[in-house]
Amino acid sequence: MSAHPLTGDHEDDYEDVEETKNDIKTNKCGPISVYVQGNINNITLTTPVFMTVHDLGTNHTEFHKLVEHPCMAKLKARSVWLHVEIPGQEFDAPDLPESLEFPSMDTLAEELVNVLNYFNIKYCVTLGEGAGANIIARFAIAHPDRVLGNILIHPTPNVEGVMQYFHDKMMTWRLNTLGMNSAAEQYLVFHKFGAHENIQNRDHVIKDYIQKLYSRMNPKNLRLYVESFLARTDLTPQLKDKMKVDTMLCSGSRNSHSHQVDQMQAAMDPKLTTRVKLDDCGDVLQDTPEAFAYDLLLFCQGLGLFSALPVSRHGSICA
């Protein structure tokens, strides 16, 4: 494993995660790669299954930080994780075929049902971050019978907000000819980390993220995912009547989307909605994995999962 060129540290502590890759055919998105952590062959009706979708500028490996964290060991041992890779977003990916029209947020959501069907899974807990949370929310609305619970990190249901400040810049982002550039970098860093001042270890984390953007993400493919996200339709009018799934909305207090998460909560059925705001962080999975794991466990126990897994009075997950 090579040393990180900007920080001198290892590029990815979870590069050697044990997982299996499955390429699943879809009608509208082409093949979708799904990476499985856990024993997919021994799933029962009581086995917790999680399906994840990642944010812009990242890929499925972003969830390794959560699943492989020591605080998640007891949950990981009792569950199976299906990490969906948005087309063309894997590290060192070749250009997507020009004949393939990159799917919209709605189309990506519609095709996720093929993942569950492929593995013969009746229902799962869905977990998405950023743009991935928008996709997951659409999937839960379209297929509520396949979603046991819905965990959305920094979701952006509407088409307005602080991120639109960068919209004009992104419309002139020509990654297919210029490659990664400062405007794209600024957009993606702000999208992921928000107001990241005073966050512990922020320099290391952000440098590592930027290094991967330049060295391992395909800029043409990334631009297509960003443009699909920017062209999203407003989910807000559908939330009250059509979101029929228990949902946990999670954000860091310093993230650029935190106010939009509050707006999403206000638009949803309060009986089905749990709001979690973690203090002094921008990137929930990176900055506060222990706190997020604790809230995830409590939410899942409310769904009837992990009932035999106790939690201490201090919020730690016990054996």
PDB file of N, CA and C in Angstrom, residues 243-282:
ATOM      1  N   MET A 243     -43.911   9.260   1.371  1.00  0.00           N
ATOM      2  CA  MET A 243     -42.833   8.641   2.138  1.00  0.00           C
ATOM      3  C   MET A 243     -43.468   7.902   3.314  1.00  0.00           C
ATOM      4  N   LYS A 244     -43.686   6.607   3.148  1.00  0.00           N
ATOM      5  CA  LYS A 244     -44.386   5.780   4.130  1.00  0.00           C
ATOM      6  C   LYS A 244     -43.436   4.875   4.896  1.00  0.00           C
ATOM      7  N   VAL A 245     -42.167   5.206   4.883  1.00  0.00           N
ATOM      8  CA  VAL A 245     -41.145   4.362   5.501  1.00  0.00           C
ATOM      9  C   VAL A 245     -40.534   5.096   6.686  1.00  0.00           C
ATOM     10  N   ASP A 246     -40.309   4.391   7.791  1.00  0.00           N
ATOM     11  CA  ASP A 246     -39.601   4.982   8.919  1.00  0.00           C
ATOM     12  C   ASP A 246     -38.243   5.503   8.449  1.00  0.00           C
ATOM     13  N   THR A 247     -37.961   6.770   8.734  1.00  0.00           N
ATOM     14  CA  THR A 247     -36.779   7.425   8.182  1.00  0.00           C
ATOM     15  C   THR A 247     -35.998   8.160   9.262  1.00  0.00           C
ATOM     16  N   MET A 248     -34.680   7.987   9.260  1.00  0.00           N
ATOM     17  CA  MET A 248     -33.790   8.761  10.107  1.00  0.00           C
ATOM     18  C   MET A 248     -33.044   9.766   9.238  1.00  0.00           C
ATOM     19  N   LEU A 249     -33.224  11.044   9.537  1.00  0.00           N
ATOM     20  CA  LEU A 249     -32.534  12.114   8.834  1.00  0.00           C
ATOM     21  C   LEU A 249     -31.345  12.550   9.675  1.00  0.00           C
ATOM     22  N   CYS A 250     -30.150  12.498   9.102  1.00  0.00           N
ATOM     23  CA  CYS A 250     -28.940  12.754   9.873  1.00  0.00           C
ATOM     24  C   CYS A 250     -28.076  13.794   9.178  1.00  0.00           C
ATOM     25  N   SER A 251     -27.535  14.715   9.981  1.00  0.00           N
ATOM     26  CA  SER A 251     -26.609  15.696   9.426  1.00  0.00           C
ATOM     27  C   SER A 251     -25.619  16.122  10.488  1.00  0.00           C
ATOM     28  N   GLY A 252     -24.480  16.636  10.024  1.00  0.00           N
ATOM     29  CA  GLY A 252     -23.546  17.297  10.911  1.00  0.00           C
ATOM     30  C   GLY A 252     -23.929  18.765  11.010  1.00  0.00           C
ATOM     31  N   SER A 253     -23.733  19.358  12.171  1.00  0.00           N
ATOM     32  CA  SER A 253     -24.165  20.737  12.375  1.00  0.00           C
ATOM     33  C   SER A 253     -23.444  21.717  11.460  1.00  0.00           C
ATOM     34  N   ARG A 254     -22.246  21.362  10.983  1.00  0.00           N
ATOM     35  CA  ARG A 254     -21.467  22.253  10.124  1.00  0.00           C
ATOM     36  C   ARG A 254     -21.604  21.926   8.633  1.00  0.00           C
ATOM     37  N   ASN A 255     -22.409  20.928   8.315  1.00  0.00           N
ATOM     38  CA  ASN A 255     -22.541  20.576   6.909  1.00  0.00           C
ATOM     39  C   ASN A 255     -23.400  21.588   6.167  1.00  0.00           C
ATOM     40  N   SER A 256     -23.084  21.798   4.892  1.00  0.00           N
ATOM     41  CA  SER A 256     -23.785  22.796   4.087  1.00  0.00           C
ATOM     42  C   SER A 256     -25.249  22.457   3.869  1.00  0.00           C
ATOM     43  N   HIS A 257     -25.647  21.193   4.088  1.00  0.00           N
ATOM     44  CA  HIS A 257     -27.017  20.771   3.836  1.00  0.00           C
ATOM     45  C   HIS A 257     -27.868  20.690   5.089  1.00  0.00           C
ATOM     46  N   SER A 258     -27.334  21.051   6.257  1.00  0.00           N
ATOM     47  CA  SER A 258     -28.054  20.821   7.508  1.00  0.00           C
ATOM     48  C   SER A 258     -29.420  21.518   7.523  1.00  0.00           C
ATOM     49  N   HIS A 259     -29.488  22.752   6.998  1.00  0.00           N
ATOM     50  CA  HIS A 259     -30.772  23.464   6.997  1.00  0.00           C
ATOM     51  C   HIS A 259     -31.771  22.800   6.066  1.00  0.00           C
ATOM     52  N   GLN A 260     -31.282  22.190   4.976  1.00  0.00           N
ATOM     53  CA  GLN A 260     -32.186  21.489   4.071  1.00  0.00           C
ATOM     54  C   GLN A 260     -32.727  20.215   4.711  1.00  0.00           C
ATOM     55  N   VAL A 261     -31.931  19.590   5.571  1.00  0.00           N
ATOM     56  CA  VAL A 261     -32.413  18.420   6.300  1.00  0.00           C
ATOM     57  C   VAL A 261     -33.535  18.827   7.247  1.00  0.00           C
ATOM     58  N   ASP A 262     -33.389  19.998   7.884  1.00  0.00           N
ATOM     59  CA  ASP A 262     -34.461  20.508   8.739  1.00  0.00           C
ATOM     60  C   ASP A 262     -35.733  20.742   7.932  1.00  0.00           C
ATOM     61  N   GLN A 263     -35.584  21.285   6.737  1.00  0.00           N
ATOM     62  CA  GLN A 263     -36.738  21.524   5.874  1.00  0.00           C
ATOM     63  C   GLN A 263     -37.393  20.209   5.455  1.00  0.00           C
ATOM     64  N   MET A 264     -36.566  19.199   5.207  1.00  0.00           N
ATOM     65  CA  MET A 264     -37.099  17.893   4.831  1.00  0.00           C
ATOM     66  C   MET A 264     -37.903  17.301   5.985  1.00  0.00           C
ATOM     67  N   GLN A 265     -37.387  17.433   7.192  1.00  0.00           N
ATOM     68  CA  GLN A 265     -38.098  16.932   8.364  1.00  0.00           C
ATOM     69  C   GLN A 265     -39.472  17.599   8.481  1.00  0.00           C
ATOM     70  N   ALA A 266     -39.522  18.901   8.264  1.00  0.00           N
ATOM     71  CA  ALA A 266     -40.779  19.636   8.383  1.00  0.00           C
ATOM     72  C   ALA A 266     -41.808  19.189   7.357  1.00  0.00           C
ATOM     73  N   ALA A 267     -41.343  18.653   6.229  1.00  0.00           N
ATOM     74  CA  ALA A 267     -42.236  18.241   5.151  1.00  0.00           C
ATOM     75  C   ALA A 267     -42.702  16.790   5.288  1.00  0.00           C
ATOM     76  N   MET A 268     -42.180  16.054   6.274  1.00  0.00           N
ATOM     77  CA  MET A 268     -42.468  14.629   6.393  1.00  0.00           C
ATOM     78  C   MET A 268     -43.441  14.344   7.539  1.00  0.00           C
ATOM     79  N   ASP A 269     -43.975  13.141   7.544  1.00  0.00           N
ATOM     80  CA  ASP A 269     -44.852  12.686   8.616  1.00  0.00           C
ATOM     81  C   ASP A 269     -44.021  12.541   9.887  1.00  0.00           C
ATOM     82  N   PRO A 270     -44.319  13.316  10.934  1.00  0.00           N
ATOM     83  CA  PRO A 270     -43.495  13.254  12.147  1.00  0.00           C
ATOM     84  C   PRO A 270     -43.527  11.894  12.838  1.00  0.00           C
ATOM     85  N   LYS A 271     -44.570  11.110  12.612  1.00  0.00           N
ATOM     86  CA  LYS A 271     -44.661   9.792  13.230  1.00  0.00           C
ATOM     87  C   LYS A 271     -43.653   8.807  12.624  1.00  0.00           C
ATOM     88  N   LEU A 272     -43.205   9.118  11.431  1.00  0.00           N
ATOM     89  CA  LEU A 272     -42.293   8.214  10.735  1.00  0.00           C
ATOM     90  C   LEU A 272     -40.864   8.757  10.659  1.00  0.00           C
ATOM     91  N   THR A 273     -40.633   9.924  11.256  1.00  0.00           N
ATOM     92  CA  THR A 273     -39.368  10.625  11.017  1.00  0.00           C
ATOM     93  C   THR A 273     -38.591  10.845  12.306  1.00  0.00           C
ATOM     94  N   THR A 274     -37.310  10.489  12.268  1.00  0.00           N
ATOM     95  CA  THR A 274     -36.379  10.747  13.364  1.00  0.00           C
ATOM     96  C   THR A 274     -35.304  11.699  12.859  1.00  0.00           C
ATOM     97  N   ARG A 275     -35.050  12.768  13.592  1.00  0.00           N
ATOM     98  CA  ARG A 275     -34.046  13.759  13.197  1.00  0.00           C
ATOM     99  C   ARG A 275     -32.832  13.665  14.117  1.00  0.00           C
ATOM    100  N   VAL A 276     -31.651  13.483  13.533  1.00  0.00           N
ATOM    101  CA  VAL A 276     -30.399  13.410  14.285  1.00  0.00           C
ATOM    102  C   VAL A 276     -29.459  14.479  13.750  1.00  0.00           C
ATOM    103  N   LYS A 277     -28.993  15.354  14.643  1.00  0.00           N
ATOM    104  CA  LYS A 277     -28.011  16.371  14.265  1.00  0.00           C
ATOM    105  C   LYS A 277     -26.793  16.211  15.179  1.00  0.00           C
ATOM    106  N   LEU A 278     -25.646  15.928  14.582  1.00  0.00           N
ATOM    107  CA  LEU A 278     -24.422  15.678  15.343  1.00  0.00           C
ATOM    108  C   LEU A 278     -23.589  16.953  15.396  1.00  0.00           C
ATOM    109  N   ASP A 279     -23.192  17.332  16.590  1.00  0.00           N
ATOM    110  CA  ASP A 279     -22.531  18.610  16.810  1.00  0.00           C
ATOM    111  C   ASP A 279     -21.096  18.635  16.287  1.00  0.00           C
ATOM    112  N   ASP A 280     -20.689  19.826  15.837  1.00  0.00           N
ATOM    113  CA  ASP A 280     -19.289  20.120  15.501  1.00  0.00           C
ATOM    114  C   ASP A 280     -18.700  19.163  14.478  1.00  0.00           C
ATOM    115  N   CYS A 281     -19.477  18.821  13.464  1.00  0.00           N
ATOM    116  CA  CYS A 281     -18.911  17.992  12.391  1.00  0.00           C
ATOM    117  C   CYS A 281     -19.550  18.380  11.068  1.00  0.00           C
ATOM    118  N   GLY A 282     -18.827  18.127   9.988  1.00  0.00           N
ATOM    119  CA  GLY A 282     -19.344  18.370   8.654  1.00  0.00           C
ATOM    120  C   GLY A 282     -19.620  17.076   7.920  1.00  0.00           C
TER     121      GLY A 282
END
